[in-house]
Coordinates of C-alpha atoms (C1' of nucleotides) in Angstrom, one line a residue:
Chain R
X28 CA -13.5 5.7 -28.7
X29 CA -13.8 9.4 -29.2
X30 CA -11.3 10.3 -26.6
X31 CA -8.6 10.7 -29.3
X32 CA -8.4 14.3 -28.4
X33 CA -7.7 13.6 -24.7
X34 CA -5.1 11.0 -25.7
X35 CA -3.3 13.4 -27.8
X36 CA -3.4 16.0 -25.2
X37 CA -1.8 13.9 -22.5
X38 CA 0.7 12.6 -25.0
X39 CA 1.8 16.2 -25.6
X40 CA 2.0 16.8 -21.9
X41 CA 4.0 13.7 -21.4
X42 CA 6.3 14.7 -24.2
X43 CA 6.9 18.1 -22.6
X44 CA 7.6 16.4 -19.3
X45 CA 10.1 14.0 -20.9
X46 CA 11.8 16.9 -22.7
X47 CA 12.2 19.1 -19.6
X48 CA 13.5 16.2 -17.6
X49 CA 15.8 15.0 -20.4
X50 CA 14.3 11.6 -20.6
X51 CA 14.1 9.7 -23.8
X52 CA 10.9 9.4 -25.8
X53 CA 10.7 5.7 -26.3
X54 CA 7.8 4.0 -28.0
X55 CA 7.1 2.0 -24.9
X56 CA 6.4 5.0 -22.9
X57 CA 3.9 6.5 -25.2
X58 CA 2.2 3.1 -25.8
X59 CA 1.8 2.7 -22.1
X60 CA 0.3 6.1 -21.6
X61 CA -2.0 5.5 -24.4
X62 CA -3.2 2.2 -23.0
X63 CA -3.9 3.8 -19.7
X64 CA -5.9 6.5 -21.3
X65 CA -8.0 3.9 -23.1
X66 CA -9.1 2.6 -19.7
X67 CA -11.6 4.4 -17.6
X68 CA -11.7 3.0 -14.1
X69 CA -9.0 1.6 -11.8
X70 CA -6.4 -0.7 -13.1
X71 CA -3.5 -2.6 -11.7
X72 CA -0.1 -3.6 -13.1
X73 CA -1.2 -7.0 -14.0
X74 CA -4.2 -6.0 -16.0
X75 CA -2.2 -3.3 -17.7
X76 CA 0.5 -5.8 -18.6
X77 CA -2.0 -8.3 -20.0
X78 CA -3.9 -5.6 -21.9
X79 CA -0.7 -4.6 -23.7
X80 CA 0.2 -8.2 -24.5
X81 CA -3.4 -8.6 -25.9
X82 CA -2.6 -5.9 -28.5
X83 CA 0.7 -7.6 -29.2
X84 CA 2.7 -4.9 -27.7
X85 CA 5.5 -6.5 -25.8
X86 CA 6.7 -4.8 -22.7
X87 CA 8.5 -6.0 -19.6
X88 CA 7.0 -5.5 -16.2
X89 CA 10.1 -3.5 -15.3
X90 CA 9.4 -1.0 -18.0
X91 CA 5.8 -0.8 -16.9
X92 CA 6.9 0.1 -13.4
X93 CA 9.5 2.6 -14.7
X94 CA 7.0 4.3 -16.8
X95 CA 4.3 4.4 -14.2
X96 CA 6.7 6.2 -12.0
X97 CA 7.2 8.8 -14.6
X98 CA 3.5 9.2 -15.1
X99 CA 3.0 9.5 -11.4
X100 CA 5.7 12.1 -11.2
X101 CA 4.2 14.2 -13.9
X102 CA 0.7 13.8 -12.5
X103 CA -0.9 12.0 -15.4
X104 CA -1.7 9.0 -13.3
X105 CA -2.7 8.5 -9.7
X106 CA -1.9 5.6 -7.4
X107 CA -4.1 4.1 -4.8
X108 CA -2.6 1.7 -2.4
X109 CA -5.6 -0.1 -1.0
X110 CA -3.6 -2.9 0.6
X111 CA -0.1 -4.3 0.8
X112 CA -0.6 -6.4 -2.3
X113 CA -3.3 -4.2 -3.9
X114 CA -2.2 -1.1 -5.7
X115 CA -4.6 0.4 -8.2
X116 CA -3.9 3.2 -10.6
X117 CA -6.1 5.5 -12.6
X118 CA -5.6 8.3 -15.1
X119 CA -6.1 11.8 -13.7
X120 CA -7.7 13.5 -16.7
X121 CA -11.1 12.6 -18.0
X122 CA -12.0 11.0 -14.7
X123 CA -14.1 13.0 -12.2
X124 CA -12.6 13.5 -8.9
X125 CA -14.1 11.0 -6.5
X126 CA -13.7 9.6 -3.0
X127 CA -13.4 6.0 -2.0
X128 CA -15.8 4.3 0.3
X129 CA -14.0 1.3 1.7
X130 CA -16.1 -1.2 3.6
X131 CA -14.2 -2.4 6.7
X132 CA -16.1 -5.6 6.7
X133 CA -16.0 -6.9 3.1
X134 CA -13.3 -4.7 1.6
X135 CA -15.4 -3.5 -1.2
X136 CA -14.3 -0.2 -2.7
X137 CA -17.0 2.1 -4.0
X138 CA -16.5 5.4 -5.6
X139 CA -18.5 8.4 -4.7
X140 CA -18.6 11.9 -6.1
X141 CA -17.1 14.5 -3.8
X142 CA -18.1 18.0 -3.5
X143 CA -14.6 19.3 -4.1
X144 CA -13.8 19.2 -0.4
X145 CA -10.3 20.2 -0.8
X146 CA -10.1 23.5 -2.8
X147 CA -7.0 24.8 -4.4
X148 CA -7.1 27.7 -1.9
X149 CA -6.9 25.2 0.9
X150 CA -4.1 23.4 -0.8
X151 CA -2.0 26.4 -0.9
X152 CA -2.3 26.9 2.8
X153 CA -0.2 23.9 3.5
X154 CA 3.3 25.0 4.4
X155 CA 6.4 23.5 2.9
X156 CA 4.6 21.0 0.7
X157 CA 3.6 21.0 -2.9
X158 CA 0.4 19.2 -3.4
X159 CA 0.2 17.0 -6.5
X160 CA -3.1 15.2 -5.8
X161 CA -5.1 13.9 -2.9
X162 CA -7.2 10.9 -2.1
X163 CA -10.0 10.6 0.4
X164 CA -10.6 7.2 1.8
X165 CA -13.8 6.9 3.8
X166 CA -13.9 3.8 5.9
X167 CA -17.1 2.4 7.3
X168 CA -19.6 -0.4 6.8
X169 CA -21.6 -0.8 3.6
X170 CA -25.3 -1.6 3.8
X171 CA -24.9 -5.2 2.8
X172 CA -22.5 -5.8 5.7
X173 CA -24.3 -3.9 8.3
X174 CA -27.3 -6.0 7.6
X175 CA -25.3 -9.2 7.6
X176 CA -23.7 -8.2 10.9
X177 CA -27.0 -7.8 12.5
X178 CA -28.0 -11.3 11.3
X179 CA -24.7 -12.7 12.5
X180 CA -25.0 -11.3 16.0
X181 CA -28.5 -12.5 16.3
X182 CA -27.4 -16.0 15.3
X183 CA -24.3 -16.0 17.5
X184 CA -26.3 -15.2 20.6
X185 CA -28.0 -18.5 19.9
X186 CA -25.5 -20.8 18.3
X187 CA -21.7 -21.1 18.6
X188 CA -20.2 -21.4 15.1
X189 CA -17.7 -18.6 14.6
X190 CA -15.6 -19.1 11.5
X191 CA -12.7 -16.9 10.9
X192 CA -13.3 -13.9 8.6
X193 CA -10.3 -12.8 6.6
X194 CA -12.1 -10.5 4.3
X195 CA -11.3 -7.4 6.2
X196 CA -8.1 -6.6 4.4
Chain D
X7 CA 1.3 8.3 31.0
X8 CA -2.0 9.2 32.4
X9 CA -4.0 7.5 29.7
X10 CA -4.7 4.6 32.0
X11 CA -8.4 5.3 31.8
X12 CA -8.4 5.1 28.0
X13 CA -6.3 2.0 28.0
X14 CA -8.8 0.3 30.3
X15 CA -11.6 1.5 28.2
X16 CA -10.3 0.0 25.0
X17 CA -9.4 -3.2 26.8
X18 CA -13.0 -3.6 27.8
X19 CA -14.1 -2.9 24.3
X20 CA -11.6 -5.5 22.9
X21 CA -12.7 -8.0 25.6
X22 CA -16.3 -7.5 24.4
X23 CA -15.4 -8.0 20.8
X24 CA -13.5 -11.2 21.6
X25 CA -16.4 -12.5 23.6
X26 CA -18.9 -11.8 20.9
X27 CA -16.8 -13.4 18.2
X28 CA -15.7 -16.3 20.4
X29 CA -12.1 -15.6 20.2
X30 CA -9.7 -16.4 23.0
X31 CA -8.5 -13.8 25.4
X32 CA -4.8 -14.4 25.3
X33 CA -2.2 -12.3 27.2
X34 CA -0.5 -11.5 23.9
X35 CA -3.6 -9.8 22.5
X36 CA -4.1 -7.6 25.5
X37 CA -0.4 -6.8 25.7
X38 CA -0.4 -5.8 22.0
X39 CA -3.4 -3.6 22.4
X40 CA -1.9 -1.9 25.5
X41 CA 1.3 -1.2 23.7
X42 CA -0.5 0.3 20.8
X43 CA -2.4 2.6 23.1
X44 CA 0.8 3.7 24.8
X45 CA 2.0 5.1 21.5
X46 CA 0.6 8.3 20.1
X47 CA 1.5 8.7 16.5
X48 CA 1.9 6.2 13.6
X49 CA 3.7 3.0 14.1
X50 CA 4.6 0.1 11.9
X51 CA 4.9 -3.6 12.5
X52 CA 8.6 -3.5 13.0
X53 CA 8.6 -0.7 15.6
X54 CA 5.7 -2.4 17.4
X55 CA 7.6 -5.6 17.4
X56 CA 10.8 -4.0 18.7
X57 CA 8.9 -2.0 21.3
X58 CA 7.5 -5.2 22.7
X59 CA 10.8 -6.9 22.8
X60 CA 12.2 -3.9 24.6
X61 CA 9.8 -4.5 27.5
X62 CA 10.7 -8.2 27.4
X63 CA 7.4 -9.3 26.0
X64 CA 8.1 -12.0 23.5
X65 CA 5.7 -12.1 20.6
X66 CA 6.1 -13.5 17.1
X67 CA 5.5 -11.3 14.1
X68 CA 2.7 -13.7 13.1
X69 CA 0.8 -13.1 16.3
X70 CA 1.3 -9.4 15.8
X71 CA -0.3 -9.6 12.4
X72 CA -3.1 -11.8 13.6
X73 CA -3.9 -9.5 16.5
X74 CA -3.7 -6.3 14.3
X75 CA -6.3 -7.9 12.1
X76 CA -8.6 -8.3 15.0
X77 CA -8.0 -4.8 16.1
X78 CA -8.7 -3.5 12.7
X79 CA -11.9 -5.5 12.5
X80 CA -13.2 -4.1 15.7
X81 CA -12.1 -0.6 14.8
X82 CA -9.6 0.0 17.6
X83 CA -6.8 0.5 15.2
X84 CA -6.6 2.1 11.8
X85 CA -4.3 1.1 9.0
X86 CA -2.7 3.4 6.5
X87 CA -1.2 1.8 3.4
X88 CA 1.1 4.5 2.2
X89 CA 3.0 2.3 -0.2
X90 CA 3.6 -1.3 -1.2
X91 CA 6.1 -1.7 1.5
X92 CA 5.0 0.9 3.9
X93 CA 2.0 0.3 6.1
X94 CA 1.4 2.4 9.2
X95 CA -1.1 1.9 11.9
X96 CA -2.5 4.1 14.6
X97 CA -5.0 3.9 17.4
X98 CA -8.4 5.3 16.7
X99 CA -9.3 6.7 20.1
X100 CA -7.5 9.6 21.7
X101 CA -6.0 10.8 18.4
X102 CA -7.2 13.9 16.7
X103 CA -8.4 13.6 13.2
X104 CA -5.7 14.7 10.8
X105 CA -4.7 14.5 7.2
X106 CA -1.5 12.9 5.9
X107 CA 1.0 14.6 3.7
X108 CA 2.9 12.0 1.9
X109 CA 6.1 12.9 0.0
X110 CA 6.2 11.1 -3.2
X111 CA 9.9 11.4 -3.3
X112 CA 11.2 10.4 0.1
X113 CA 8.1 8.7 1.5
X114 CA 8.0 10.9 4.6
X115 CA 4.6 11.2 6.1
X116 CA 3.6 14.3 7.9
X117 CA 0.4 15.0 9.7
X118 CA -1.5 18.1 9.4
X119 CA -4.6 19.2 11.1
X120 CA -7.5 19.3 8.9
X121 CA -10.1 22.0 9.0
X122 CA -12.9 19.4 9.3
X123 CA -13.3 19.2 5.6
X124 CA -15.7 16.4 5.9
X125 CA -18.5 17.5 8.2
X126 CA -20.9 15.1 9.9
X127 CA -23.7 16.6 7.8
X128 CA -21.8 15.7 4.7
X129 CA -21.1 12.2 6.1
X130 CA -24.8 11.5 6.5
X131 CA -25.4 12.4 2.9
X132 CA -23.6 9.3 1.8
X133 CA -26.2 6.7 0.9
X134 CA -26.1 3.1 2.1
X135 CA -22.9 3.5 4.0
X136 CA -22.1 4.2 7.7
X137 CA -19.0 6.3 8.0
X138 CA -16.6 5.2 10.8
X139 CA -13.7 7.4 10.0
X140 CA -12.0 8.9 7.0
X141 CA -8.5 9.5 5.9
X142 CA -7.2 12.1 3.6
X143 CA -4.0 11.4 1.8
X144 CA -2.3 14.3 0.2
X145 CA 0.5 13.4 -2.1
X146 CA 3.1 15.8 -3.2
X147 CA 6.7 16.8 -2.6
X148 CA 8.1 18.0 0.7
X149 CA 10.3 21.1 0.9
X150 CA 13.4 19.0 1.6
X151 CA 12.9 17.0 -1.6
X152 CA 11.9 19.8 -3.9
X153 CA 15.1 21.5 -2.8
X154 CA 17.2 18.4 -3.3
X155 CA 15.6 18.0 -6.7
X156 CA 16.6 21.4 -7.8
X157 CA 20.1 20.8 -6.7
X158 CA 20.2 17.5 -8.6
X159 CA 18.8 19.0 -11.8
X160 CA 21.3 21.9 -11.6
X161 CA 24.1 19.4 -11.1
X162 CA 23.0 17.2 -14.0
X163 CA 22.8 20.2 -16.4
X164 CA 26.5 20.9 -15.6
X165 CA 27.8 17.4 -15.6
X166 CA 25.9 16.3 -18.7
X167 CA 28.1 16.4 -21.8
X168 CA 25.2 16.1 -24.2
X169 CA 25.4 19.8 -25.0
X170 CA 21.7 19.9 -25.7
X171 CA 20.0 23.1 -25.1
X172 CA 16.3 23.8 -24.9
X173 CA 15.8 25.5 -28.2
X174 CA 14.4 22.3 -29.8
X175 CA 10.9 21.3 -29.4
Chain E
dA23 C1' -10.1 -32.7 26.7
dT24 C1' -10.6 -29.9 22.8
dG25 C1' -9.3 -27.1 19.3
dT26 C1' -7.8 -22.1 19.0
dA27 C1' -3.7 -19.3 19.1
dT28 C1' 1.2 -19.1 19.1
dG29 C1' 6.0 -19.3 17.2
dC30 C1' 8.9 -20.5 13.8
dA31 C1' 10.5 -20.9 9.3
dA32 C1' 9.4 -21.4 4.7
dA33 C1' 6.5 -19.5 1.0
dC34 C1' 4.4 -15.7 -1.3
dC35 C1' 4.2 -12.1 -4.5
dA36 C1' 4.2 -7.3 -6.1
dT37 C1' 7.9 -4.5 -6.8
dT38 C1' 12.9 -3.5 -7.2
dT39 C1' 17.4 -4.3 -8.8
dG40 C1' 21.7 -5.8 -11.5
dC41 C1' 23.4 -6.4 -15.8
dA42 C1' 23.9 -7.2 -20.8
dA43 C1' 21.8 -5.8 -25.0
dT44 C1' 19.2 -2.3 -27.5
dG45 C1' 18.2 1.9 -29.5
dA46 C1' 17.2 7.3 -28.8
dC47 C1' 19.9 11.1 -29.1
Chain P
dG22 C1' 29.3 6.9 -30.4
dT23 C1' 27.1 7.5 -25.8
dC24 C1' 24.5 6.5 -22.3
dA25 C1' 19.6 6.1 -20.9
dT26 C1' 16.3 2.5 -21.4
dT27 C1' 14.8 -2.0 -22.1
dG28 C1' 14.1 -6.9 -20.8
dC29 C1' 15.3 -10.7 -18.2
dA30 C1' 16.1 -13.0 -14.1
dA31 C1' 17.3 -12.9 -9.6
dA32 C1' 16.8 -10.4 -5.2
dT33 C1' 14.0 -7.9 -1.9
dG34 C1' 11.1 -7.5 2.1
dG35 C1' 6.7 -7.0 4.3
dT36 C1' 3.1 -10.1 4.9
dT37 C1' 1.1 -14.8 4.8
dT38 C1' 1.0 -19.7 5.5
dG39 C1' 1.8 -24.6 7.3
dC40 C1' 2.6 -27.1 10.9
dA41 C1' 3.9 -28.6 15.5
dT42 C1' 3.4 -27.0 20.2
dA43 C1' 1.3 -24.4 23.9
dC44 C1' -2.6 -23.0 26.4
dA45 C1' -7.5 -20.7 26.9
dT46 C1' -11.8 -22.6 27.5

DNA sequence: ATGTATGCAAACCATTTGCAATGAC
DNA sequence: GTCATTGCAAATGGTTTGCATACAT
C-alpha cells in the first residue's frame, strides 16, 4: 500500500480534532482510523470489527461505535444508511465523490461518478445549515431487473405462480 | 382535502399492481394507501399507525409493514432511511422534488427545494439504469445545534479543572 | 374450499447504555 | 490523582417472524 502519506495526513487531522475537542488520543482511535483508511470501498461495523481482530487488535464494538461517531463528526468518514439494518461507511479522502444507484427491485447498490452536481457555491446558499457532506441516492431499476420484469409479466399473463418477493429492501 | 382525484388515481394504480402480482385486495391495504395520500410531508410507521387508530381503523403494525413493502415495490411510496432507528416515508405523487437537510446532531430533517440539480438529460446519461426518482441527503449541523454546541463548549472550558491551555501541540 | 393476509406476541439484531476497570493526561 | 475511555453485558427499539385465525378469491 502506498497510501501511507494519506494515512498520515488523516491521522494528523484526527489528532487536531481530538486536541481541539479535548478528547483523549487513545491507541484504539488511531488504529481504527488507520484500518478504515486501508480499506477502499464501503464497509460496515461487522467487517471492520473482524478486520481488526484479524490483525490481532482487540477492540470492543462499543469503542468502534464511539470512534466512528468522532470520525463522522470530524468528517473523515461518511455514513450511508441503506436500510434499517444496513449501514455502510466509507472514508471521505482518497475516494472520489460518487452517487449511488439503488435498484428498487433487487436492492443492488452501484456507484457512479457524479459531475459534482452540488457545488460549494450552492452549498453556501443553504440558510441556517452547515453542510458537512451529501449523498445522492438514485432509485430506479437496473437493466437486469427491468429485463427480468418483462419476462415475469409475460409469464404471469399466462401462468399463475406468484411467489413473494422480499428483495426490495 | 381536494386531492380526491389523486387518491382515486393512486388507488387505481395500486389495484392494478395487486392484480398483476396476484395479491389480494384487502380493505387494510386501500385504507393504508389512502391515509398516506392524505398526508403531505414525511411520516413514519408510528405516526401512520396512530393516525389510523385515530380514525378508528384498527391495523396491526405487521400489516402496516407488509403493505408499505408493496407500496414501495410499486413505487407509490418512497422510503428514506435517515438513521438506524429513523425511517421516514412519503408519497411519490403530488409532492415536489426536494432535498433533505439532516442534522447530524439532533436528527432533525428539513426539506429544501432543490434547483433541479439532476436534470432529465443527466438522468438519461446513466447507463443500464432507469431512473425513477432520486434523493439528495445533505448532512450537516442545523443552526440550533451549532449554537447549542458553542454554548456547550464555552461551558466546558469554564467548568473543566484541567487547566490545560492550547499552547501545546 | 383454498391458501393469502391479518394480528398478536415473541424474536431479531444493529446500536446504545450502564457500570466497573483501565489508562491518558 | 482524575476523569474520559474502554470493554463487557444487558437494554433498547424499530422491524421481522411464526403461528393461529380471518377472509378475499
